[in-house]
JSON list of C-alpha atoms in Angstrom, two decimals:
[
{"chain": "A", "resi": 27, "resn": "MET", "atom": "CA", "xyz": [-15.14, -19.49, 15.82]},
{"chain": "A", "resi": 28, "resn": "PRO", "atom": "CA", "xyz": [-18.06, -20.13, 18.14]},
{"chain": "A", "resi": 29, "resn": "GLY", "atom": "CA", "xyz": [-18.83, -23.82, 18.49]},
{"chain": "A", "resi": 30, "resn": "GLN", "atom": "CA", "xyz": [-15.34, -24.85, 17.35]},
{"chain": "A", "resi": 31, "resn": "ARG", "atom": "CA", "xyz": [-13.63, -27.68, 19.22]},
{"chain": "A", "resi": 32, "resn": "LEU", "atom": "CA", "xyz": [-10.41, -26.71, 20.94]},
{"chain": "A", "resi": 33, "resn": "PRO", "atom": "CA", "xyz": [-7.29, -28.89, 20.79]},
{"chain": "A", "resi": 34, "resn": "ALA", "atom": "CA", "xyz": [-6.76, -31.38, 23.60]},
{"chain": "A", "resi": 35, "resn": "GLU", "atom": "CA", "xyz": [-5.36, -29.88, 26.80]},
{"chain": "A", "resi": 36, "resn": "ARG", "atom": "CA", "xyz": [-2.16, -31.94, 26.54]},
{"chain": "A", "resi": 37, "resn": "ASP", "atom": "CA", "xyz": [-1.67, -30.77, 22.95]},
{"chain": "A", "resi": 38, "resn": "LEU", "atom": "CA", "xyz": [-2.11, -27.14, 24.02]},
{"chain": "A", "resi": 39, "resn": "ALA", "atom": "CA", "xyz": [0.43, -27.61, 26.81]},
{"chain": "A", "resi": 40, "resn": "LEU", "atom": "CA", "xyz": [2.98, -28.95, 24.33]},
{"chain": "A", "resi": 41, "resn": "GLU", "atom": "CA", "xyz": [2.23, -26.26, 21.76]},
{"chain": "A", "resi": 42, "resn": "TYR", "atom": "CA", "xyz": [2.66, -23.39, 24.22]},
{"chain": "A", "resi": 43, "resn": "GLY", "atom": "CA", "xyz": [5.41, -24.97, 26.32]},
{"chain": "A", "resi": 44, "resn": "VAL", "atom": "CA", "xyz": [3.52, -24.80, 29.59]},
{"chain": "A", "resi": 45, "resn": "ALA", "atom": "CA", "xyz": [2.56, -27.37, 32.20]},
{"chain": "A", "resi": 46, "resn": "TYR", "atom": "CA", "xyz": [-0.56, -29.45, 31.58]},
{"chain": "A", "resi": 47, "resn": "LEU", "atom": "CA", "xyz": [-2.04, -28.21, 34.87]},
{"chain": "A", "resi": 48, "resn": "THR", "atom": "CA", "xyz": [-1.63, -24.62, 33.68]},
{"chain": "A", "resi": 49, "resn": "ILE", "atom": "CA", "xyz": [-3.84, -25.39, 30.70]},
{"chain": "A", "resi": 50, "resn": "ARG", "atom": "CA", "xyz": [-6.36, -27.13, 32.98]},
{"chain": "A", "resi": 51, "resn": "ARG", "atom": "CA", "xyz": [-6.55, -24.02, 35.19]},
{"chain": "A", "resi": 52, "resn": "ALA", "atom": "CA", "xyz": [-6.94, -21.80, 32.12]},
{"chain": "A", "resi": 53, "resn": "MET", "atom": "CA", "xyz": [-9.79, -23.97, 30.81]},
{"chain": "A", "resi": 54, "resn": "ARG", "atom": "CA", "xyz": [-11.49, -23.82, 34.21]},
{"chain": "A", "resi": 55, "resn": "GLU", "atom": "CA", "xyz": [-11.23, -20.02, 34.15]},
{"chain": "A", "resi": 56, "resn": "LEU", "atom": "CA", "xyz": [-12.65, -19.88, 30.62]},
{"chain": "A", "resi": 57, "resn": "ARG", "atom": "CA", "xyz": [-15.55, -22.15, 31.69]},
{"chain": "A", "resi": 58, "resn": "GLU", "atom": "CA", "xyz": [-16.27, -19.94, 34.71]},
{"chain": "A", "resi": 59, "resn": "ARG", "atom": "CA", "xyz": [-16.36, -16.88, 32.43]},
{"chain": "A", "resi": 60, "resn": "GLY", "atom": "CA", "xyz": [-18.76, -18.66, 30.07]},
{"chain": "A", "resi": 61, "resn": "LEU", "atom": "CA", "xyz": [-16.37, -18.60, 27.13]},
{"chain": "A", "resi": 62, "resn": "VAL", "atom": "CA", "xyz": [-15.82, -22.36, 26.85]},
{"chain": "A", "resi": 63, "resn": "ILE", "atom": "CA", "xyz": [-18.01, -25.38, 27.44]},
{"chain": "A", "resi": 64, "resn": "THR", "atom": "CA", "xyz": [-16.70, -28.85, 28.23]},
{"chain": "A", "resi": 65, "resn": "VAL", "atom": "CA", "xyz": [-18.53, -31.92, 26.98]},
{"chain": "A", "resi": 66, "resn": "PRO", "atom": "CA", "xyz": [-17.40, -35.09, 28.76]},
{"chain": "A", "resi": 67, "resn": "ALA", "atom": "CA", "xyz": [-15.65, -37.54, 26.41]},
{"chain": "A", "resi": 68, "resn": "LYS", "atom": "CA", "xyz": [-15.93, -34.97, 23.58]},
{"chain": "A", "resi": 69, "resn": "GLY", "atom": "CA", "xyz": [-13.68, -32.05, 24.52]},
{"chain": "A", "resi": 70, "resn": "ASN", "atom": "CA", "xyz": [-13.71, -28.32, 25.03]},
{"chain": "A", "resi": 71, "resn": "PHE", "atom": "CA", "xyz": [-15.65, -26.05, 22.70]},
{"chain": "A", "resi": 72, "resn": "ILE", "atom": "CA", "xyz": [-15.89, -22.31, 22.23]},
{"chain": "A", "resi": 73, "resn": "GLN", "atom": "CA", "xyz": [-19.22, -21.19, 23.62]},
{"chain": "A", "resi": 74, "resn": "PRO", "atom": "CA", "xyz": [-21.55, -20.32, 20.72]},
{"chain": "A", "resi": 75, "resn": "ASN", "atom": "CA", "xyz": [-22.31, -16.86, 22.16]},
{"chain": "A", "resi": 76, "resn": "ALA", "atom": "CA", "xyz": [-18.80, -16.25, 23.56]},
{"chain": "A", "resi": 77, "resn": "THR", "atom": "CA", "xyz": [-18.02, -13.33, 21.26]},
{"chain": "A", "resi": 78, "resn": "GLU", "atom": "CA", "xyz": [-20.95, -11.31, 22.63]},
{"chain": "A", "resi": 79, "resn": "GLY", "atom": "CA", "xyz": [-19.27, -10.80, 26.02]},
{"chain": "A", "resi": 80, "resn": "ALA", "atom": "CA", "xyz": [-15.67, -10.72, 24.87]},
{"chain": "A", "resi": 81, "resn": "GLY", "atom": "CA", "xyz": [-13.74, -7.73, 26.11]},
{"chain": "A", "resi": 82, "resn": "GLU", "atom": "CA", "xyz": [-16.08, -6.78, 28.96]},
{"chain": "A", "resi": 83, "resn": "ASP", "atom": "CA", "xyz": [-13.30, -7.05, 31.54]},
{"chain": "A", "resi": 84, "resn": "ALA", "atom": "CA", "xyz": [-10.89, -5.04, 29.41]},
{"chain": "A", "resi": 85, "resn": "GLU", "atom": "CA", "xyz": [-13.23, -2.04, 29.40]},
{"chain": "A", "resi": 86, "resn": "ALA", "atom": "CA", "xyz": [-13.88, -2.04, 33.16]}
]
């Protein structure tokens, strides 16, 4: 849901069985695409308007 806090990067790495740095790169990509915002000392959050642009790349 937009505005929802995402789990910690280390938790995501454990959950999906990937390296921590892989999750960090994925978060950076999501930030660059405007889908996630990072608030220092708070965490990563789904961008409130992220669903508006979802799927644009899939159609191109």
